[in-house]
Amino acid sequence: MGLLPKTIYKTMRILKFGGTSVGSPERMKKLLDIINPAEEQIVVLSAVSGTTNSLVEISAKLLKEDKQAALSLINALNQKYNEFVIELLPEGDFRAQGQEVVNYHFNFLETLVNDLFTPIEEKVVLAQGELLSTTLYHIYLKSIGIPSVLLPALDFMKTDEDNEPDVPYTTRHLQPILDQNKGNKLFITQGFICRNSFGEVDNLRRGGSDYTASLIGAAILAEEVQIWTDIDGMHNNDPRIVKGTKPISQLSFDEAAELAYFGAKILHPQSVFPAQKYKIPVRLLNTMEPTAAGTLITNDSEKGKIKSIAAKDGITAIKIHSSRMLLAYGFLRRVFEIFERYKTPIDMITTSEVAVSVTVDFTDNLDKIIEELHDFGSVEVDTDQSIVCVVGDFSAEKHGYAARVLDSIKHIPVRMISYGGSSYNISLLINTTDKTEALKSLHNRLFE
Ligand code: ASP
Ligand code: MG
């Protein structure tokens, strides 16, 4: 587990607010309906919604050396922030401070237009969104007389050579700052951004603010991590597709990871692991309805219950048919090595004595992978597939859930079934065109 924190901040909560929760000056001000400045907490903020997308676009123009287009995007975003500051901060000193912050960040972006632009600068550009939102919120709190401490995430969030977050590093670097500020209760910091093993500005990938919150929670052994979004927790099916879905009150870390990965957009999938490893409860809560119970994610798994159904689109299935597989060992290893060489993760896998099917969702290197797989035999590729995943306690299987799952989709062609990989899920691969029907049908049978 590495280094344990010297001081355990068991009364400290981590509260993460996403882009829409800080998406307008009005929403930003409303955070105080939820944040109680009298309680010990670290507030992790995303960039104002839309900002990171704009910064991605600006970088894309700069990478293509389209300076004019980059400049006009920078100006448009700058204008948005000028208006944001006027609405957020009262006329006078605080507004001037806010304007200075905005000018500083946008002048900086403009200077990048005429310099060499590489993926290293791109990371710096992407970091501006969270730097802006947190600094402006900090000034807002000051303007209404609420003391808070702004923590620079770039001083304590770090990834290692394998691009994995370094939790003990965060413990070592965050704790002294918290210890120095013992008299303060409210801390604000940036989600998403970090430094890599070279010390360069980097990030935890899109949606990574959840991950930041969980990593900080783990690093200081916080009491709880709260992820505030605009839905009342994780639902038992996709609310955009199925009517009458309900929030799930409790999930185990494994169930939550499975659901986050296979479709439930509410939580960054990797953010589950630090919380699980360091046993920090995670609560998913709704900014628009702060008193709703939401979803609590802990180590406990409720016995004998089906929790949720989720689906992930954009899946490609690859079947490798090979007589050389018969009675051979080392075959799967050689197949997997090809995917490994092209840095392509495999999601589902099923095997028979003469064939193996796998699914992937990252297809940038698919052509090269298929070419190499042809050495083993024939290769079949199906695109536009979806993985439907049913999560819950399938451990003893005395409830007949597996049979019920299959029975409820017996009218839908199933390309692959994965069961028994863990005791808490069944995954099915179907054509994406059948997804809506599958989700509805499973819902009726398992929950109604
Ligand atoms: N701002 C980043 C993004 O849009 C991180 C986050 O919001 O979680 O991906
Ligand atoms: Mg998010």
Short mmCIF file of C-alpha atoms and ligand atoms in Angstrom, two decimals:
data_model
loop_
_atom_site.label_atom_id
_atom_site.label_comp_id
_atom_site.label_asym_id
_atom_site.label_seq_id
_atom_site.Cartn_x
_atom_site.Cartn_y
_atom_site.Cartn_z
CA MET A 1 0.00 0.00 0.00
CA GLY A 2 3.02 2.24 0.20
CA LEU A 3 3.37 5.04 2.64
CA LEU A 4 0.50 5.57 5.05
CA PRO A 5 -0.41 9.14 5.82
CA LYS A 6 1.03 10.33 9.13
CA THR A 7 -2.06 12.30 9.89
CA ILE A 8 -5.27 10.69 8.93
CA TYR A 9 -7.77 13.29 7.86
CA LYS A 10 -10.75 11.23 8.87
CA THR A 11 -12.91 14.26 9.39
CA MET A 12 -12.03 15.65 5.96
CA ARG A 13 -14.39 15.19 3.05
CA ILE A 14 -13.53 15.58 -0.60
CA LEU A 15 -16.30 17.23 -2.65
CA LYS A 16 -15.97 17.18 -6.42
CA PHE A 17 -18.10 19.39 -8.65
CA GLY A 18 -18.17 18.84 -12.41
CA GLY A 19 -18.27 21.29 -15.27
CA THR A 20 -22.02 21.93 -15.24
CA SER A 21 -22.01 22.49 -11.46
CA VAL A 22 -19.64 25.43 -12.08
CA GLY A 23 -21.02 26.07 -15.57
CA SER A 24 -22.32 29.60 -14.94
CA PRO A 25 -21.68 32.32 -12.34
CA GLU A 26 -25.10 31.52 -10.93
CA ARG A 27 -24.31 27.82 -10.55
CA MET A 28 -20.93 28.65 -9.02
CA LYS A 29 -22.57 30.86 -6.40
CA LYS A 30 -25.08 28.12 -5.65
CA LEU A 31 -22.32 25.73 -4.60
CA LEU A 32 -22.61 27.27 -1.15
CA ASP A 33 -25.99 25.56 -0.80
CA ILE A 34 -23.89 22.40 -0.59
CA ILE A 35 -20.49 23.48 0.68
CA ASN A 36 -20.62 24.27 4.37
CA PRO A 37 -17.56 26.47 5.03
CA ALA A 38 -17.59 25.43 8.68
CA GLU A 39 -16.78 21.80 7.81
CA GLU A 40 -13.37 20.45 6.86
CA GLN A 41 -13.28 19.74 3.17
CA ILE A 42 -11.30 19.84 -0.03
CA VAL A 43 -13.41 21.03 -2.95
CA VAL A 44 -12.22 19.69 -6.31
CA LEU A 45 -13.50 21.64 -9.31
CA SER A 46 -13.63 20.82 -13.00
CA ALA A 47 -13.32 23.46 -15.67
CA VAL A 48 -16.44 25.48 -16.51
CA SER A 49 -18.47 23.27 -18.86
CA GLY A 50 -17.45 23.59 -22.50
CA THR A 51 -14.03 25.00 -21.62
CA THR A 52 -11.98 21.82 -21.94
CA ASN A 53 -13.66 21.07 -25.28
CA SER A 54 -12.73 24.56 -26.49
CA LEU A 55 -9.15 24.10 -25.29
CA VAL A 56 -8.99 20.78 -27.15
CA GLU A 57 -10.14 22.58 -30.32
CA ILE A 58 -7.62 25.37 -29.83
CA SER A 59 -4.84 22.81 -29.45
CA ALA A 60 -5.97 20.96 -32.55
CA LYS A 61 -5.69 24.19 -34.57
CA LEU A 62 -2.28 24.96 -33.12
CA LEU A 63 -1.02 21.45 -33.84
CA LYS A 64 -2.07 22.05 -37.46
CA GLU A 65 -0.42 25.48 -37.34
CA ASP A 66 -3.71 27.16 -38.15
CA LYS A 67 -2.86 30.24 -36.08
CA GLN A 68 -5.72 32.39 -37.27
CA ALA A 69 -8.36 29.84 -36.33
CA ALA A 70 -6.68 29.25 -32.98
CA LEU A 71 -6.63 32.97 -32.21
CA SER A 72 -10.28 33.44 -32.99
CA LEU A 73 -11.21 30.49 -30.75
CA ILE A 74 -9.03 31.91 -27.97
CA ASN A 75 -10.73 35.31 -28.33
CA ALA A 76 -14.20 33.81 -28.24
CA LEU A 77 -13.40 31.88 -25.05
CA ASN A 78 -11.75 34.95 -23.55
CA GLN A 79 -14.92 36.93 -24.18
CA LYS A 80 -16.97 34.26 -22.41
CA TYR A 81 -14.73 34.54 -19.34
CA ASN A 82 -14.87 38.34 -19.35
CA GLU A 83 -18.63 38.10 -19.06
CA PHE A 84 -18.36 35.32 -16.48
CA VAL A 85 -16.23 37.52 -14.21
CA ILE A 86 -18.59 40.47 -14.49
CA GLU A 87 -21.50 38.32 -13.40
CA LEU A 88 -19.58 36.46 -10.70
CA LEU A 89 -17.78 39.29 -8.96
CA PRO A 90 -19.00 42.63 -7.65
CA GLU A 91 -17.61 45.81 -9.18
CA GLY A 92 -14.36 46.96 -7.56
CA ASP A 93 -11.30 45.15 -6.22
CA PHE A 94 -12.51 41.61 -6.52
CA ARG A 95 -13.75 42.05 -10.06
CA ALA A 96 -10.39 43.62 -10.96
CA GLN A 97 -8.65 40.56 -9.46
CA GLY A 98 -10.86 38.26 -11.50
CA GLN A 99 -10.16 40.21 -14.68
CA GLU A 100 -6.45 40.06 -13.98
CA VAL A 101 -6.65 36.27 -13.65
CA VAL A 102 -8.55 35.94 -16.91
CA ASN A 103 -6.12 38.26 -18.71
CA TYR A 104 -3.17 36.32 -17.38
CA HIS A 105 -4.43 32.96 -18.67
CA PHE A 106 -5.55 34.27 -22.06
CA ASN A 107 -2.37 36.29 -22.64
CA PHE A 108 -0.51 33.10 -21.94
CA LEU A 109 -2.62 31.19 -24.49
CA GLU A 110 -1.94 33.90 -27.06
CA THR A 111 1.82 33.67 -26.57
CA LEU A 112 1.61 29.96 -27.44
CA VAL A 113 0.21 30.78 -30.88
CA ASN A 114 3.56 31.95 -32.19
CA ASP A 115 5.74 29.29 -30.57
CA LEU A 116 6.50 25.73 -31.44
CA PHE A 117 3.42 23.73 -30.45
CA THR A 118 3.83 20.08 -29.43
CA PRO A 119 1.77 17.65 -27.34
CA ILE A 120 3.66 19.05 -24.32
CA GLU A 121 2.20 22.53 -24.88
CA GLU A 122 -1.17 20.92 -25.57
CA LYS A 123 -1.26 19.55 -22.02
CA VAL A 124 -0.51 23.00 -20.68
CA VAL A 125 -3.36 24.45 -22.74
CA LEU A 126 -5.78 21.81 -21.41
CA ALA A 127 -4.80 22.70 -17.84
CA GLN A 128 -6.02 26.29 -18.15
CA GLY A 129 -9.69 25.39 -17.63
CA GLU A 130 -9.32 24.02 -14.10
CA LEU A 131 -6.80 26.74 -13.17
CA LEU A 132 -9.36 29.37 -14.20
CA SER A 133 -12.41 27.84 -12.49
CA THR A 134 -10.66 27.29 -9.16
CA THR A 135 -8.97 30.69 -9.05
CA LEU A 136 -12.19 32.50 -9.91
CA TYR A 137 -14.13 30.53 -7.31
CA HIS A 138 -11.47 31.31 -4.70
CA ILE A 139 -11.78 35.04 -5.47
CA TYR A 140 -15.58 34.76 -5.33
CA LEU A 141 -15.42 33.23 -1.84
CA LYS A 142 -13.09 36.04 -0.74
CA SER A 143 -15.48 38.62 -2.17
CA ILE A 144 -18.25 37.42 0.13
CA GLY A 145 -15.98 37.06 3.15
CA ILE A 146 -15.55 33.27 3.21
CA PRO A 147 -11.95 32.23 3.86
CA SER A 148 -10.56 29.39 1.77
CA VAL A 149 -7.15 28.07 0.74
CA LEU A 150 -6.35 27.44 -2.93
CA LEU A 151 -4.27 24.28 -3.28
CA PRO A 152 -2.18 24.01 -6.48
CA ALA A 153 -2.85 20.48 -7.76
CA LEU A 154 0.34 20.65 -9.83
CA ASP A 155 2.29 20.61 -6.55
CA PHE A 156 0.91 17.27 -5.35
CA MET A 157 -0.85 15.35 -8.15
CA LYS A 158 1.61 13.25 -10.11
CA THR A 159 1.75 10.27 -12.43
CA ASP A 160 4.68 7.85 -12.65
CA GLU A 161 6.60 6.36 -15.60
CA ASP A 162 3.63 4.11 -16.43
CA ASN A 163 1.26 7.08 -16.36
CA GLU A 164 -0.28 5.74 -13.17
CA PRO A 165 -1.10 8.21 -10.39
CA ASP A 166 1.40 8.18 -7.54
CA VAL A 167 -0.72 8.21 -4.37
CA PRO A 168 2.18 8.15 -1.87
CA TYR A 169 3.62 11.21 -3.65
CA THR A 170 0.34 13.03 -3.14
CA THR A 171 0.37 12.03 0.53
CA ARG A 172 3.90 13.36 0.97
CA HIS A 173 3.23 16.64 -0.80
CA LEU A 174 -0.35 17.45 0.13
CA GLN A 175 -0.15 16.64 3.80
CA PRO A 176 2.44 19.27 4.73
CA ILE A 177 0.33 21.93 3.01
CA LEU A 178 -2.76 20.86 4.95
CA ASP A 179 -0.74 20.72 8.17
CA GLN A 180 0.53 24.27 7.60
CA ASN A 181 -3.04 25.47 7.18
CA LYS A 182 -4.47 23.77 10.25
CA GLY A 183 -6.70 26.72 11.10
CA ASN A 184 -8.47 26.56 7.74
CA LYS A 185 -11.35 24.31 6.87
CA LEU A 186 -12.20 25.00 3.26
CA PHE A 187 -9.67 24.06 0.57
CA ILE A 188 -10.17 24.42 -3.18
CA THR A 189 -8.18 22.57 -5.82
CA GLN A 190 -8.13 21.66 -9.50
CA GLY A 191 -9.42 18.36 -10.79
CA PHE A 192 -7.95 16.65 -13.85
CA ILE A 193 -4.48 18.25 -13.91
CA CYS A 194 -1.22 16.76 -12.67
CA ARG A 195 2.46 16.47 -13.46
CA ASN A 196 3.96 13.45 -15.18
CA SER A 197 7.19 11.66 -14.32
CA PHE A 198 9.18 14.29 -16.24
CA GLY A 199 7.62 17.02 -14.15
CA GLU A 200 5.67 18.34 -17.14
CA VAL A 201 2.08 19.51 -16.86
CA ASP A 202 -0.19 16.61 -17.75
CA ASN A 203 -3.70 15.39 -17.00
CA LEU A 204 -5.67 12.35 -15.88
CA ARG A 205 -7.56 12.17 -19.18
CA ARG A 206 -11.01 13.49 -20.01
CA GLY A 207 -13.45 13.34 -17.14
CA GLY A 208 -10.46 12.96 -14.78
CA SER A 209 -11.66 15.30 -12.05
CA ASP A 210 -13.51 12.41 -10.40
CA TYR A 211 -10.22 10.57 -10.39
CA THR A 212 -8.49 13.53 -8.72
CA ALA A 213 -11.09 13.54 -5.95
CA SER A 214 -10.68 9.84 -5.31
CA LEU A 215 -6.88 10.04 -5.39
CA ILE A 216 -6.86 12.88 -2.87
CA GLY A 217 -9.31 10.98 -0.68
CA ALA A 218 -6.97 8.00 -0.77
CA ALA A 219 -3.82 10.06 -0.21
CA ILE A 220 -5.04 11.59 3.05
CA LEU A 221 -7.40 8.77 4.09
CA ALA A 222 -10.34 11.15 4.01
CA GLU A 223 -13.67 10.38 5.59
CA GLU A 224 -15.55 10.30 2.28
CA VAL A 225 -15.38 11.34 -1.35
CA GLN A 226 -18.48 13.00 -2.78
CA ILE A 227 -18.99 13.30 -6.52
CA TRP A 228 -21.63 15.96 -7.23
CA THR A 229 -23.28 15.84 -10.65
CA ASP A 230 -26.72 16.53 -12.04
CA ILE A 231 -28.34 13.15 -11.53
CA ASP A 232 -29.36 11.56 -8.23
CA GLY A 233 -26.77 8.78 -8.25
CA MET A 234 -26.12 5.83 -10.50
CA HIS A 235 -29.32 4.43 -11.95
CA ASN A 236 -30.29 0.81 -12.41
CA ASN A 237 -30.50 1.30 -16.19
CA ASP A 238 -29.80 4.00 -18.76
CA PRO A 239 -32.37 6.76 -18.03
CA ARG A 240 -32.00 8.12 -21.58
CA ILE A 241 -33.33 4.85 -22.97
CA VAL A 242 -35.48 3.15 -20.35
CA LYS A 243 -38.36 4.80 -18.51
CA GLY A 244 -38.74 4.39 -14.77
CA THR A 245 -35.08 3.81 -13.87
CA LYS A 246 -34.23 4.26 -10.20
CA PRO A 247 -31.12 5.40 -8.36
CA ILE A 248 -29.15 2.55 -6.78
CA SER A 249 -28.67 3.26 -3.08
CA GLN A 250 -25.59 1.09 -2.54
CA LEU A 251 -22.91 -0.49 -4.73
CA SER A 252 -19.69 -2.32 -4.03
CA PHE A 253 -16.52 -0.87 -5.53
CA ASP A 254 -16.33 -3.77 -7.99
CA GLU A 255 -19.90 -3.27 -9.14
CA ALA A 256 -19.38 0.46 -9.49
CA ALA A 257 -16.19 -0.03 -11.52
CA GLU A 258 -17.96 -2.44 -13.82
CA LEU A 259 -20.89 -0.07 -14.35
CA ALA A 260 -18.71 3.01 -14.79
CA TYR A 261 -16.67 1.19 -17.38
CA PHE A 262 -19.61 -0.32 -19.23
CA GLY A 263 -21.62 2.77 -19.82
CA ALA A 264 -22.86 4.61 -16.75
CA LYS A 265 -21.44 8.02 -17.65
CA ILE A 266 -21.73 9.43 -14.16
CA LEU A 267 -18.35 8.30 -12.82
CA HIS A 268 -14.85 8.11 -14.32
CA PRO A 269 -14.18 4.34 -14.20
CA GLN A 270 -10.64 4.54 -12.85
CA SER A 271 -11.71 6.73 -9.97
CA VAL A 272 -13.11 3.68 -8.20
CA PHE A 273 -9.72 2.00 -7.63
CA PRO A 274 -7.90 4.37 -5.27
CA ALA A 275 -11.03 4.63 -3.13
CA GLN A 276 -11.33 0.84 -3.08
CA LYS A 277 -7.68 0.26 -2.24
CA TYR A 278 -7.67 2.77 0.61
CA LYS A 279 -11.25 1.97 1.68
CA ILE A 280 -12.68 5.47 1.26
CA PRO A 281 -16.46 5.52 0.74
CA VAL A 282 -17.61 7.33 -2.41
CA ARG A 283 -20.99 9.00 -2.62
CA LEU A 284 -22.61 10.10 -5.89
CA LEU A 285 -24.87 13.07 -5.25
CA ASN A 286 -27.10 15.49 -7.15
CA THR A 287 -26.33 19.22 -7.14
CA MET A 288 -29.90 20.00 -8.19
CA GLU A 289 -31.36 17.91 -5.38
CA PRO A 290 -28.81 18.02 -2.56
CA THR A 291 -30.91 16.11 -0.03
CA ALA A 292 -31.52 13.07 -2.29
CA ALA A 293 -29.71 9.97 -1.00
CA GLY A 294 -27.72 9.29 -4.18
CA THR A 295 -25.50 6.23 -4.44
CA LEU A 296 -23.06 5.09 -1.78
CA ILE A 297 -20.12 3.00 -2.97
CA THR A 298 -18.32 0.95 -0.31
CA ASN A 299 -16.68 -2.43 0.15
CA ASP A 300 -19.97 -4.16 0.92
CA SER A 301 -21.86 -6.03 -1.72
CA GLU A 302 -25.48 -6.77 -1.06
CA LYS A 303 -26.07 -10.50 -1.33
CA GLY A 304 -28.41 -11.94 -3.90
CA LYS A 305 -29.33 -8.71 -5.64
CA ILE A 306 -29.23 -7.57 -9.24
CA LYS A 307 -28.13 -3.96 -9.15
CA SER A 308 -28.04 -2.47 -12.58
CA ILE A 309 -27.91 -2.80 -16.34
CA ALA A 310 -25.55 -0.72 -18.47
CA ALA A 311 -24.46 -0.68 -22.09
CA LYS A 312 -21.40 0.45 -23.98
CA ASP A 313 -21.52 1.21 -27.71
CA GLY A 314 -18.83 1.44 -30.34
CA ILE A 315 -17.58 -2.09 -29.77
CA THR A 316 -15.83 -4.17 -32.43
CA ALA A 317 -15.78 -7.96 -32.18
CA ILE A 318 -12.94 -10.00 -33.67
CA LYS A 319 -13.14 -13.76 -34.11
CA ILE A 320 -9.98 -15.73 -34.82
CA HIS A 321 -10.65 -19.18 -36.15
CA SER A 322 -7.65 -21.46 -36.12
CA SER A 323 -7.12 -25.18 -36.31
CA ARG A 324 -3.71 -24.55 -34.79
CA MET A 325 -5.45 -23.70 -31.56
CA LEU A 326 -6.63 -27.28 -31.14
CA LEU A 327 -4.73 -28.90 -28.26
CA ALA A 328 -2.04 -26.21 -28.44
CA TYR A 329 -0.74 -24.19 -25.55
CA GLY A 330 0.60 -20.65 -25.79
CA PHE A 331 -1.92 -19.82 -28.47
CA LEU A 332 -3.85 -17.25 -26.47
CA ARG A 333 -0.65 -15.66 -25.30
CA ARG A 334 0.42 -15.08 -28.88
CA VAL A 335 -2.95 -13.62 -29.75
CA PHE A 336 -2.89 -11.30 -26.74
CA GLU A 337 0.64 -10.20 -27.50
CA ILE A 338 -0.52 -8.72 -30.77
CA PHE A 339 -3.11 -6.60 -29.00
CA GLU A 340 -0.54 -5.63 -26.41
CA ARG A 341 1.95 -4.53 -29.05
CA TYR A 342 -0.66 -2.19 -30.51
CA LYS A 343 -1.69 -0.92 -27.04
CA THR A 344 -5.27 -2.06 -27.59
CA PRO A 345 -7.17 -3.21 -24.50
CA ILE A 346 -9.48 -6.21 -24.78
CA ASP A 347 -12.86 -5.97 -23.03
CA MET A 348 -14.62 -9.30 -23.47
CA ILE A 349 -13.26 -12.68 -24.44
CA THR A 350 -14.80 -16.06 -25.18
CA THR A 351 -13.11 -19.18 -26.44
CA SER A 352 -13.93 -22.50 -28.01
CA GLU A 353 -11.49 -25.24 -28.92
CA VAL A 354 -10.96 -23.84 -32.42
CA ALA A 355 -11.78 -20.16 -32.11
CA VAL A 356 -11.44 -17.18 -29.86
CA SER A 357 -13.54 -14.02 -29.91
CA VAL A 358 -12.51 -10.76 -28.32
CA THR A 359 -13.96 -7.25 -28.27
CA VAL A 360 -12.20 -3.92 -28.37
CA ASP A 361 -13.39 -0.32 -28.35
CA PHE A 362 -10.12 1.32 -29.36
CA THR A 363 -9.75 0.67 -33.09
CA ASP A 364 -6.95 3.00 -34.24
CA ASN A 365 -4.61 0.06 -34.86
CA LEU A 366 -7.22 -2.46 -35.90
CA ASP A 367 -5.98 -2.92 -39.48
CA LYS A 368 -2.48 -3.82 -38.32
CA ILE A 369 -3.82 -6.13 -35.63
CA ILE A 370 -6.01 -7.99 -38.12
CA GLU A 371 -3.14 -8.34 -40.55
CA GLU A 372 -1.04 -10.04 -37.88
CA LEU A 373 -3.93 -12.19 -36.66
CA HIS A 374 -4.26 -13.61 -40.17
CA ASP A 375 -1.12 -15.65 -39.43
CA PHE A 376 -3.25 -17.83 -37.13
CA GLY A 377 -6.16 -18.51 -39.46
CA SER A 378 -9.31 -16.76 -40.59
CA VAL A 379 -10.38 -13.52 -38.94
CA GLU A 380 -13.91 -12.17 -38.80
CA VAL A 381 -14.66 -8.59 -37.75
CA ASP A 382 -18.06 -7.20 -36.66
CA THR A 383 -18.44 -3.49 -36.02
CA ASP A 384 -21.32 -1.53 -34.44
CA GLN A 385 -21.66 -3.89 -31.52
CA SER A 386 -22.71 -3.06 -27.95
CA ILE A 387 -21.80 -4.72 -24.69
CA VAL A 388 -24.76 -5.01 -22.35
CA CYS A 389 -23.66 -5.66 -18.82
CA VAL A 390 -25.83 -6.84 -15.94
CA VAL A 391 -24.23 -6.19 -12.57
CA GLY A 392 -25.11 -7.65 -9.19
CA ASP A 393 -24.41 -10.64 -6.98
CA PHE A 394 -24.29 -13.69 -9.22
CA SER A 395 -21.97 -15.51 -6.80
CA ALA A 396 -23.86 -18.60 -5.77
CA GLU A 397 -26.28 -18.46 -8.68
CA LYS A 398 -28.99 -19.94 -6.54
CA HIS A 399 -31.34 -17.22 -7.69
CA GLY A 400 -31.46 -18.24 -11.34
CA TYR A 401 -30.43 -14.75 -12.44
CA ALA A 402 -28.26 -15.97 -15.30
CA ALA A 403 -31.18 -17.91 -16.73
CA ARG A 404 -33.46 -14.92 -16.30
CA VAL A 405 -31.01 -12.65 -18.09
CA LEU A 406 -30.79 -14.97 -21.06
CA ASP A 407 -34.49 -15.67 -21.09
CA SER A 408 -35.39 -12.01 -21.21
CA ILE A 409 -33.36 -11.44 -24.36
CA LYS A 410 -34.16 -14.71 -26.11
CA HIS A 411 -35.64 -12.78 -29.06
CA ILE A 412 -32.37 -10.90 -29.64
CA PRO A 413 -29.34 -12.38 -31.44
CA VAL A 414 -26.42 -12.58 -29.00
CA ARG A 415 -22.90 -12.60 -30.45
CA MET A 416 -20.96 -13.33 -27.23
CA ILE A 417 -21.73 -14.10 -23.58
CA SER A 418 -19.29 -13.64 -20.75
CA TYR A 419 -20.23 -15.11 -17.39
CA GLY A 420 -18.11 -16.19 -14.46
CA GLY A 421 -15.21 -13.83 -15.09
CA SER A 422 -16.25 -12.28 -11.85
CA SER A 423 -19.15 -13.17 -9.62
CA TYR A 424 -20.84 -9.85 -10.10
CA ASN A 425 -21.54 -9.51 -13.78
CA ILE A 426 -22.81 -11.03 -17.00
CA SER A 427 -21.84 -9.32 -20.23
CA LEU A 428 -23.56 -9.85 -23.56
CA LEU A 429 -22.45 -8.67 -26.96
CA ILE A 430 -25.25 -7.68 -29.32
CA ASN A 431 -25.77 -5.52 -32.40
CA THR A 432 -26.11 -1.90 -31.37
CA THR A 433 -29.41 -1.77 -33.27
CA ASP A 434 -30.81 -4.26 -30.70
CA LYS A 435 -29.57 -2.37 -27.66
CA THR A 436 -32.70 -0.38 -26.82
CA GLU A 437 -34.84 -3.50 -26.95
CA ALA A 438 -32.34 -5.45 -24.85
CA LEU A 439 -32.15 -2.79 -22.13
CA LYS A 440 -35.93 -2.49 -21.92
CA SER A 441 -36.52 -6.17 -21.93
CA LEU A 442 -33.93 -6.88 -19.24
CA HIS A 443 -35.33 -4.05 -17.16
CA ASN A 444 -38.86 -5.41 -17.27
CA ARG A 445 -37.76 -8.88 -16.36
CA LEU A 446 -35.20 -8.05 -13.67
CA PHE A 447 -36.67 -4.99 -11.97
CA GLU A 448 -40.40 -4.66 -12.64
N1 ASP B 1 -12.34 19.31 -17.47
C1 ASP B 1 -11.96 17.96 -17.76
C2 ASP B 1 -12.83 17.41 -18.87
O1 ASP B 1 -13.70 18.11 -19.37
C3 ASP B 1 -12.00 17.09 -16.56
C4 ASP B 1 -13.37 16.89 -15.94
O2 ASP B 1 -14.28 17.67 -16.17
O3 ASP B 1 -13.51 15.93 -15.18
O4 ASP B 1 -12.62 16.32 -19.29
MG MG B 2 -17.49 14.01 -15.37
#
